[in-house]
XYZ file of C-alpha atoms in Angstrom:
397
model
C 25.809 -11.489 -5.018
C 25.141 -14.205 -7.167
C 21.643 -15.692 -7.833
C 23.097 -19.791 -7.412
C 24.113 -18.560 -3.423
C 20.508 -18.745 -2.715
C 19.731 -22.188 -4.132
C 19.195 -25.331 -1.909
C 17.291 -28.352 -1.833
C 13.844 -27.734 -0.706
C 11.869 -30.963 -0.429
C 8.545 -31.078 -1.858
C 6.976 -32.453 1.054
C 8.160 -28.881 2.961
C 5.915 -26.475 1.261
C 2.696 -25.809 2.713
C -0.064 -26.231 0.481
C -2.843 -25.442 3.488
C -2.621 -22.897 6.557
C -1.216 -24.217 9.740
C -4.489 -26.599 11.413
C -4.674 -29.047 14.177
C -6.956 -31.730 14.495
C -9.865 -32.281 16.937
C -11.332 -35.620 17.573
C -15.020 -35.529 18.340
C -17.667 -38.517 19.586
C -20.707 -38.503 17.558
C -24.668 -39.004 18.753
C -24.030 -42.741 17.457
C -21.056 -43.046 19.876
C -18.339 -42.870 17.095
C -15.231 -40.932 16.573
C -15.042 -38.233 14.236
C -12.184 -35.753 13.640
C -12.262 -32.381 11.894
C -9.701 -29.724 11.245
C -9.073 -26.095 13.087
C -6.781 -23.150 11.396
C -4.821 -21.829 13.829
C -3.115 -18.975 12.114
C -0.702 -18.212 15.184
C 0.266 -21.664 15.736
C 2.619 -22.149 13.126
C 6.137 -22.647 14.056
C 8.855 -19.492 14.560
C 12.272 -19.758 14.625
C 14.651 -17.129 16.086
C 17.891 -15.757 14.090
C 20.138 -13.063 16.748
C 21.694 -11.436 13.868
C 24.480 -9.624 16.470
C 25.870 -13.508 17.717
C 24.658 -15.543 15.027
C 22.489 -17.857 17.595
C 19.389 -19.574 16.605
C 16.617 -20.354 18.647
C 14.107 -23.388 17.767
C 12.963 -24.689 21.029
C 10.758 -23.181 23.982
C 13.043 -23.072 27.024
C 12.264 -25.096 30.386
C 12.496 -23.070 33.844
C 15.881 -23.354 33.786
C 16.626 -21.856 30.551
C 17.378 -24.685 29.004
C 15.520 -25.616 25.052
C 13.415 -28.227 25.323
C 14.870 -30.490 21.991
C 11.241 -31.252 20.341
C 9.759 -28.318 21.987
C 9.139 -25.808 19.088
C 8.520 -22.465 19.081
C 5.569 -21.031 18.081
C 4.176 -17.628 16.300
C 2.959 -16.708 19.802
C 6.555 -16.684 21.200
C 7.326 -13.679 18.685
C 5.633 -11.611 21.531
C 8.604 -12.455 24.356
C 11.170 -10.703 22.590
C 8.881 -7.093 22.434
C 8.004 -5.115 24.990
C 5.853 -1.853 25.632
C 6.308 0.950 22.903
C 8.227 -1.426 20.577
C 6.168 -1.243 16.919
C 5.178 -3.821 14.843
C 4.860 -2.336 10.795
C 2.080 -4.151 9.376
C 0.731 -4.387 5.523
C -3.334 -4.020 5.197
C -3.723 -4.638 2.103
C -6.317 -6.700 0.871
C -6.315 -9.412 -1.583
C -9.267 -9.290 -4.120
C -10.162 -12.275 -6.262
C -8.167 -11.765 -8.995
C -8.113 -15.404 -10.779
C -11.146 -16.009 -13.569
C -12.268 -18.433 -15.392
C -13.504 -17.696 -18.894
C -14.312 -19.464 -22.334
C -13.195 -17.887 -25.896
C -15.620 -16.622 -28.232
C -16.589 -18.990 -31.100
C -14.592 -22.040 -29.712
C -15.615 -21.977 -26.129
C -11.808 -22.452 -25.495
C -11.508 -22.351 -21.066
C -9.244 -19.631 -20.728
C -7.562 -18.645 -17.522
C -7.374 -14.528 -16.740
C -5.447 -13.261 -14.123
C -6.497 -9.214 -13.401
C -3.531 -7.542 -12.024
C -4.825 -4.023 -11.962
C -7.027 -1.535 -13.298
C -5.522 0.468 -16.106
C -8.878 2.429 -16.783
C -12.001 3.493 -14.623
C -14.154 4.693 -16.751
C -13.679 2.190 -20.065
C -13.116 -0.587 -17.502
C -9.839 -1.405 -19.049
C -7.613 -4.067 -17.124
C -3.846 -4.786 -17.177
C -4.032 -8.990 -16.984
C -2.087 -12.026 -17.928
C -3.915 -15.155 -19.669
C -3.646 -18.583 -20.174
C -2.377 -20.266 -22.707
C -1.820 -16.895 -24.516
C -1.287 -18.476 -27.754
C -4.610 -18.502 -28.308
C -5.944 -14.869 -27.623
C -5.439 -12.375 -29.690
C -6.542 -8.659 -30.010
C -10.042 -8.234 -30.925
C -10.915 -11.838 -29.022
C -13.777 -12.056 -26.711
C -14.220 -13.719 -23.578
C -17.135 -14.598 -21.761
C -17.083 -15.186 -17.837
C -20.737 -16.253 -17.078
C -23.504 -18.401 -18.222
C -25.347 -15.725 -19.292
C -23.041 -13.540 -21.143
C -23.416 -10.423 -19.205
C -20.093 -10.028 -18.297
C -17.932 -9.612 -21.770
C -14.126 -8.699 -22.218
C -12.792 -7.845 -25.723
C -8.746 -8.097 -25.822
C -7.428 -4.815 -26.556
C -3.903 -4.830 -26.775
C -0.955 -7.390 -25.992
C 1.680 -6.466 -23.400
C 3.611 -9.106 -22.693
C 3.862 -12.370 -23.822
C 1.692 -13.634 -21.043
C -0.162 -10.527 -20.552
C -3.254 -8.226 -22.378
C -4.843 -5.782 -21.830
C -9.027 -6.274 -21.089
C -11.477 -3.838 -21.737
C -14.778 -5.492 -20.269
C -18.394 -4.716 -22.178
C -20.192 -3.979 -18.790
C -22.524 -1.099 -19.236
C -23.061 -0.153 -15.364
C -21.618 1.941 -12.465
C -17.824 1.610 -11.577
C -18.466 0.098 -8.442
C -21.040 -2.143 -9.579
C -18.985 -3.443 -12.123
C -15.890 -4.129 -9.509
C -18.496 -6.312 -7.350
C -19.729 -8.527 -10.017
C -16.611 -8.813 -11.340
C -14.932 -10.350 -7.733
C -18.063 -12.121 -7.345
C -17.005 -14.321 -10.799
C -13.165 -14.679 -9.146
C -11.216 -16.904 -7.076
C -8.682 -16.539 -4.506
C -5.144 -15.809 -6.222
C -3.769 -19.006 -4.381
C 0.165 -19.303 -5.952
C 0.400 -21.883 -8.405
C 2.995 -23.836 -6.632
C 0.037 -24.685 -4.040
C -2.630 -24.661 -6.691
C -0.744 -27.315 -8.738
C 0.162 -29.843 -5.689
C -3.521 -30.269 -4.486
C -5.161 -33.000 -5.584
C -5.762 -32.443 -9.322
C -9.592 -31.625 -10.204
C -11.649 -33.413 -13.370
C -11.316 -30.809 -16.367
C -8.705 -28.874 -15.311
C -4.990 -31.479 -15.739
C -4.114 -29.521 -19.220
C -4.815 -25.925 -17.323
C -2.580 -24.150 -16.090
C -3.268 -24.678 -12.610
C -4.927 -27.871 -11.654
C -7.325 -27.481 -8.995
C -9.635 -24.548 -8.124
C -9.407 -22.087 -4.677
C -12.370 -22.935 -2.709
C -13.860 -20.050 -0.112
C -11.790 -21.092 2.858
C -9.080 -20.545 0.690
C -10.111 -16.542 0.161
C -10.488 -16.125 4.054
C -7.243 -17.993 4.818
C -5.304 -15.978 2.243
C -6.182 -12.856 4.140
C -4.496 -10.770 6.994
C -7.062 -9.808 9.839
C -6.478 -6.500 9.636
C -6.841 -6.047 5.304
C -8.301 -3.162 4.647
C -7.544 -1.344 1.702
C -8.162 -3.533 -1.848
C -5.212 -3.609 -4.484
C -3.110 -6.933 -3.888
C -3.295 -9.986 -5.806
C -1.265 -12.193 -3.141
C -0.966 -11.792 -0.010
C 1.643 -9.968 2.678
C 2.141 -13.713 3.764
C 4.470 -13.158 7.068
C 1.024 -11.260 8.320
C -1.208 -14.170 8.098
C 0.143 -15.296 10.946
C -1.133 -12.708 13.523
C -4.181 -13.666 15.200
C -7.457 -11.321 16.592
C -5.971 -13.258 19.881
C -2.492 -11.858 19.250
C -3.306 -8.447 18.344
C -5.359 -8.199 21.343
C -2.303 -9.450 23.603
C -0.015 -7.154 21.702
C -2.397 -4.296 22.559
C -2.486 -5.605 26.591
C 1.927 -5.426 26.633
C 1.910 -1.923 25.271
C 3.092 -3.354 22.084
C 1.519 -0.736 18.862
C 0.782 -1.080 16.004
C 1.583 1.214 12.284
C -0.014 -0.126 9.070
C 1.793 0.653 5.504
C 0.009 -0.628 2.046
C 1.863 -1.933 -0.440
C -0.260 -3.924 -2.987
C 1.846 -7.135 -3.357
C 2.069 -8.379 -6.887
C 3.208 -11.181 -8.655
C 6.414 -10.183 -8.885
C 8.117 -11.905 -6.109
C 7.006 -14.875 -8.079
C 8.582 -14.315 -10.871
C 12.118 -16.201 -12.402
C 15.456 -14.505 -11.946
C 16.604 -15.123 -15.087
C 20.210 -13.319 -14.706
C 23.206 -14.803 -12.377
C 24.143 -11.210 -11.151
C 21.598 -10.059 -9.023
C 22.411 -6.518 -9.813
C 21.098 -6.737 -13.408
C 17.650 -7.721 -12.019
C 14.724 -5.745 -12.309
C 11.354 -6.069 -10.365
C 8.201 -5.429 -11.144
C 6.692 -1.479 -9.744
C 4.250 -1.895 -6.898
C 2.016 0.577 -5.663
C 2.277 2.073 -1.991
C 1.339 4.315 0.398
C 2.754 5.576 3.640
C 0.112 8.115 5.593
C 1.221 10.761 8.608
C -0.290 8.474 11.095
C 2.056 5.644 10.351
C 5.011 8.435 10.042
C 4.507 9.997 13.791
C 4.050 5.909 15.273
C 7.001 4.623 14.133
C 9.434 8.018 14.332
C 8.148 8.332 17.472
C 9.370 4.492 18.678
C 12.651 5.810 16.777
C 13.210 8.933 19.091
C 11.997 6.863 22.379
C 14.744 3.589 21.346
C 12.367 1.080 20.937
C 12.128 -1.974 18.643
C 10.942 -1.088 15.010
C 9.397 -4.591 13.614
C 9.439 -5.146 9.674
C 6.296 -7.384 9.447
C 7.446 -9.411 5.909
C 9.477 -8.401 2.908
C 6.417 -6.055 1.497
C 7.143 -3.753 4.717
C 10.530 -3.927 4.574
C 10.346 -2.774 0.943
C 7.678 -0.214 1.620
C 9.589 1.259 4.655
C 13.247 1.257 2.829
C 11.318 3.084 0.235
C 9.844 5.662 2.340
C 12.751 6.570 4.551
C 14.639 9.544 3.823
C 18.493 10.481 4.162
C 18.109 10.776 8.315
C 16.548 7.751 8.816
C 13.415 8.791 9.668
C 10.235 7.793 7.659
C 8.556 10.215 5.328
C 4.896 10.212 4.075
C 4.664 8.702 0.889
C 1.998 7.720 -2.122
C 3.518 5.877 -5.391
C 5.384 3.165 -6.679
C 8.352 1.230 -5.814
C 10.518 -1.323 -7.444
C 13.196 -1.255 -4.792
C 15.075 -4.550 -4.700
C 16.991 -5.775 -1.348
C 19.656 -8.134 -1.529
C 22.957 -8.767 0.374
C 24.583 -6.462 1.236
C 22.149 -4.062 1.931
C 22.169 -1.911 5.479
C 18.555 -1.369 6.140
C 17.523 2.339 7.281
C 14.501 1.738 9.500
C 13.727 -1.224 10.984
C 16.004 -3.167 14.119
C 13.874 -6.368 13.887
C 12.305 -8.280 10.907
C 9.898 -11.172 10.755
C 9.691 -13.309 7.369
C 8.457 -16.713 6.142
C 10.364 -19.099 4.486
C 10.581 -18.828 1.252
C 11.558 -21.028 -1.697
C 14.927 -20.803 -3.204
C 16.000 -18.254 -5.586
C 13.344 -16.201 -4.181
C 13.896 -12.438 -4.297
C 11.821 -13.213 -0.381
C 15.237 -15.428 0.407
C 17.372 -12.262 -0.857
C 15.828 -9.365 1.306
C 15.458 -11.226 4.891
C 19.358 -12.374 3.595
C 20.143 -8.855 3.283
C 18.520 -7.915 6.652
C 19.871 -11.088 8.977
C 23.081 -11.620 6.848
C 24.013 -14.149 3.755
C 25.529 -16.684 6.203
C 22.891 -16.466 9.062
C 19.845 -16.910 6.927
C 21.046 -19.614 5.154
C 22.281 -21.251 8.212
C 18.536 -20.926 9.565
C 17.156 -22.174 5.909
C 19.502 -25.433 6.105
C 17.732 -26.205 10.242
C 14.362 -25.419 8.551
C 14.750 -27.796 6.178
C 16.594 -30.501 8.281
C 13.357 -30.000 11.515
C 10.771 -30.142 8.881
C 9.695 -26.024 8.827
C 6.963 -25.434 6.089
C 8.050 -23.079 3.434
C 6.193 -20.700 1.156
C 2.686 -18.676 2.142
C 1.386 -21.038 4.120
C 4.733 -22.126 5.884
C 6.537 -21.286 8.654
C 8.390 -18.037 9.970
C 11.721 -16.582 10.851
C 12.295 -13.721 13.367
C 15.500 -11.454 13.231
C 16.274 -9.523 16.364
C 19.532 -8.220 17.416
């Protein structure tokens, strides 16, 4: 397929730039009215796509049956179309904060560092992109705190965006990690980053407004566990302590992959034929416990959920010749687009995504070219939110 089949107009006004929150009104000692704002990470809105019959469900449905026009669906509602020993395939991996702030040796230059990964334990050594990169070069220092403890010296360019870091921090590994998150901010996209209301000191940056702490909670699946991803599994931000718990009454289980989700979903296609594209490696890991849940649910018949693109990558990845998933530990730079027959999986949540997005491509490829877009063209025309933050899509049969 072509790369211009997934553009449309997405209205700036559609992407979410905060996590789905309703407001509460409050009276005050003084007898006034005050309001304040609750996340409510399960309240977003879902819409339904049956892949089989091409129908598309937006509204909650009266006693009768009937949608209720206005009505709309909720993240909650994902639960009425599972039932006992159907599994959901979540991603726990955790976000870390991987965006820093830092000033250049000599000219005190503020220079943005984004750590992607660590290339080295034991020299510290860090695989990061900067900004503006014109103005570091090998053999450059940067400084992250006030008191110049924490040092990085450039040591080699990669790309033209990214260097590699080797940071001057004479300590244990594990100290070093914890000071160095401690300096960091919550990888927020710049697409949200950039729409907030722009912050004094930072309109020539490259993003214009700093995370806050919220942000790092918010940007966070309940169930993150293992450390490695520098955005998040977004479709999972939507599950709820309340939901899991309510999934775990109906019978409903439960099998956690890890892929740590990169940047490169992000990224510009820059070629019209999607075949020529190439993604970025991620690293992943499939254990035996997640292997005897979910080939177990295959044997019985029951409903195999892809929780996002990340497990739908992770799972295509890991599933061998007879359709059954093996244990696995590496990388992957598996890329889904139409047409593409997944192996695993009978049902797939996803968000919405923006267009072009290699996100659009793989719930395309799972739901089919002229379904998804069909559901993309009501999100956009009954006000869905797009991106992290937005809305979601689930893909049943």
């Amino acid at each position: 397929m072509k790369l211009s089949q997934f553009n449309f107009n997405l209205p700036q006004d559609l992407v979410a730039l905060y996590p789905h929150s309703i407001e509460r009104e409050f009276v005050n000692d003084e007898g006034a009215k005050e309001s304040f704002r609750v996340f409510r990470r399960d309240e977003s809105r879902l819409m339904v796509l049956h892949r089989t019959t091409g129908e598309i469900e937006l509204f909650k449905k009266d006693t009768k049956g009937q949608p209720v026009e206005g009505d709309y669906l909720d993240f909650r509602n994902v639960l009425d179309y599972f039932g006992e020993d159907d599994t959901f395939v979540l991603n726990d991996t955790k976000v870390f904060p991987a965006r820093l702030y830092g000033t250049k040796e000599k000219t005190d230059a503020k220079i943005e560092v984004f750590i992607l990964r660590e290339l080295n334990e034991e020299t510290h050594l860090w695989d990061v992109l900067v900004e503006p990169a014109r103005k570091i070069r090998i053999g450059n220092k940067l400084f992250f705190d006030d008191a110049g403890v924490m040092v990085a010296e450039v040591y080699d360019n990669t790309t033209s965006r990214g260097r590699s870091l080797r940071f001057l921090y004479d300590c244990p590994h594990d100290q070093f990690v914890h000071d160095l998150y401690a300096l960091g901010e919550c990888p927020l996209p710049t697409y949200i980053l950039n729409n907030r209301p722009v912050e004094p000191g930072m309109e020539n940056m490259h993003v214009h407004s700093h995370a806050t702490k919220e942000d790092m909670e918010n940007f966070q699946t309940i169930y993150a566990r293992n450390v490695g991803a520098v955005t998040a599994p977004a479709t999972g931000l939507h599950f709820s302590r309340e939901l899991m718990k309510r999934m775990e009454i109906k019978g409903i289980n439960t099998a956690f992959i890890t892929l740590h989700c990169s940047l490169s979903n992000f990224s510009k296609i820059e070629v019209e034929d999607l075949s020529k594209h190439k993604m970025d490696s991620e690293a992943m890991i499939v254990n035996k416990e997640c292997c005897d849940i979910v080939n177990k649910t295959k044997d019985a018949g029951h409903h195999i959920c892809a929780v996002g693109c990340s497990v739908a990558k992770a799972t295509e990845t890991a599933t061998g010749t007879d359709g059954y998933l093996k244990e696995y530990d590496g990388w992957t730079s598996k890329f889904i687009f139409p047409p593409y027959d997944y192996q695993l999986a009978d049902t797939m949540i996803a968000n919405f995504y923006h267009p072009e997005s290699t996100l659009v491509m793989a719930t395309a490829a799972f739901g089919g070219y002229e379904n998804v877009m069909e559901c993309y063209r009501l999100a956009v025309k009954h006000g869905y939110k797009f991106g992290c933050f937005g809305d979601s899509l689930l893909i049943v049969d």
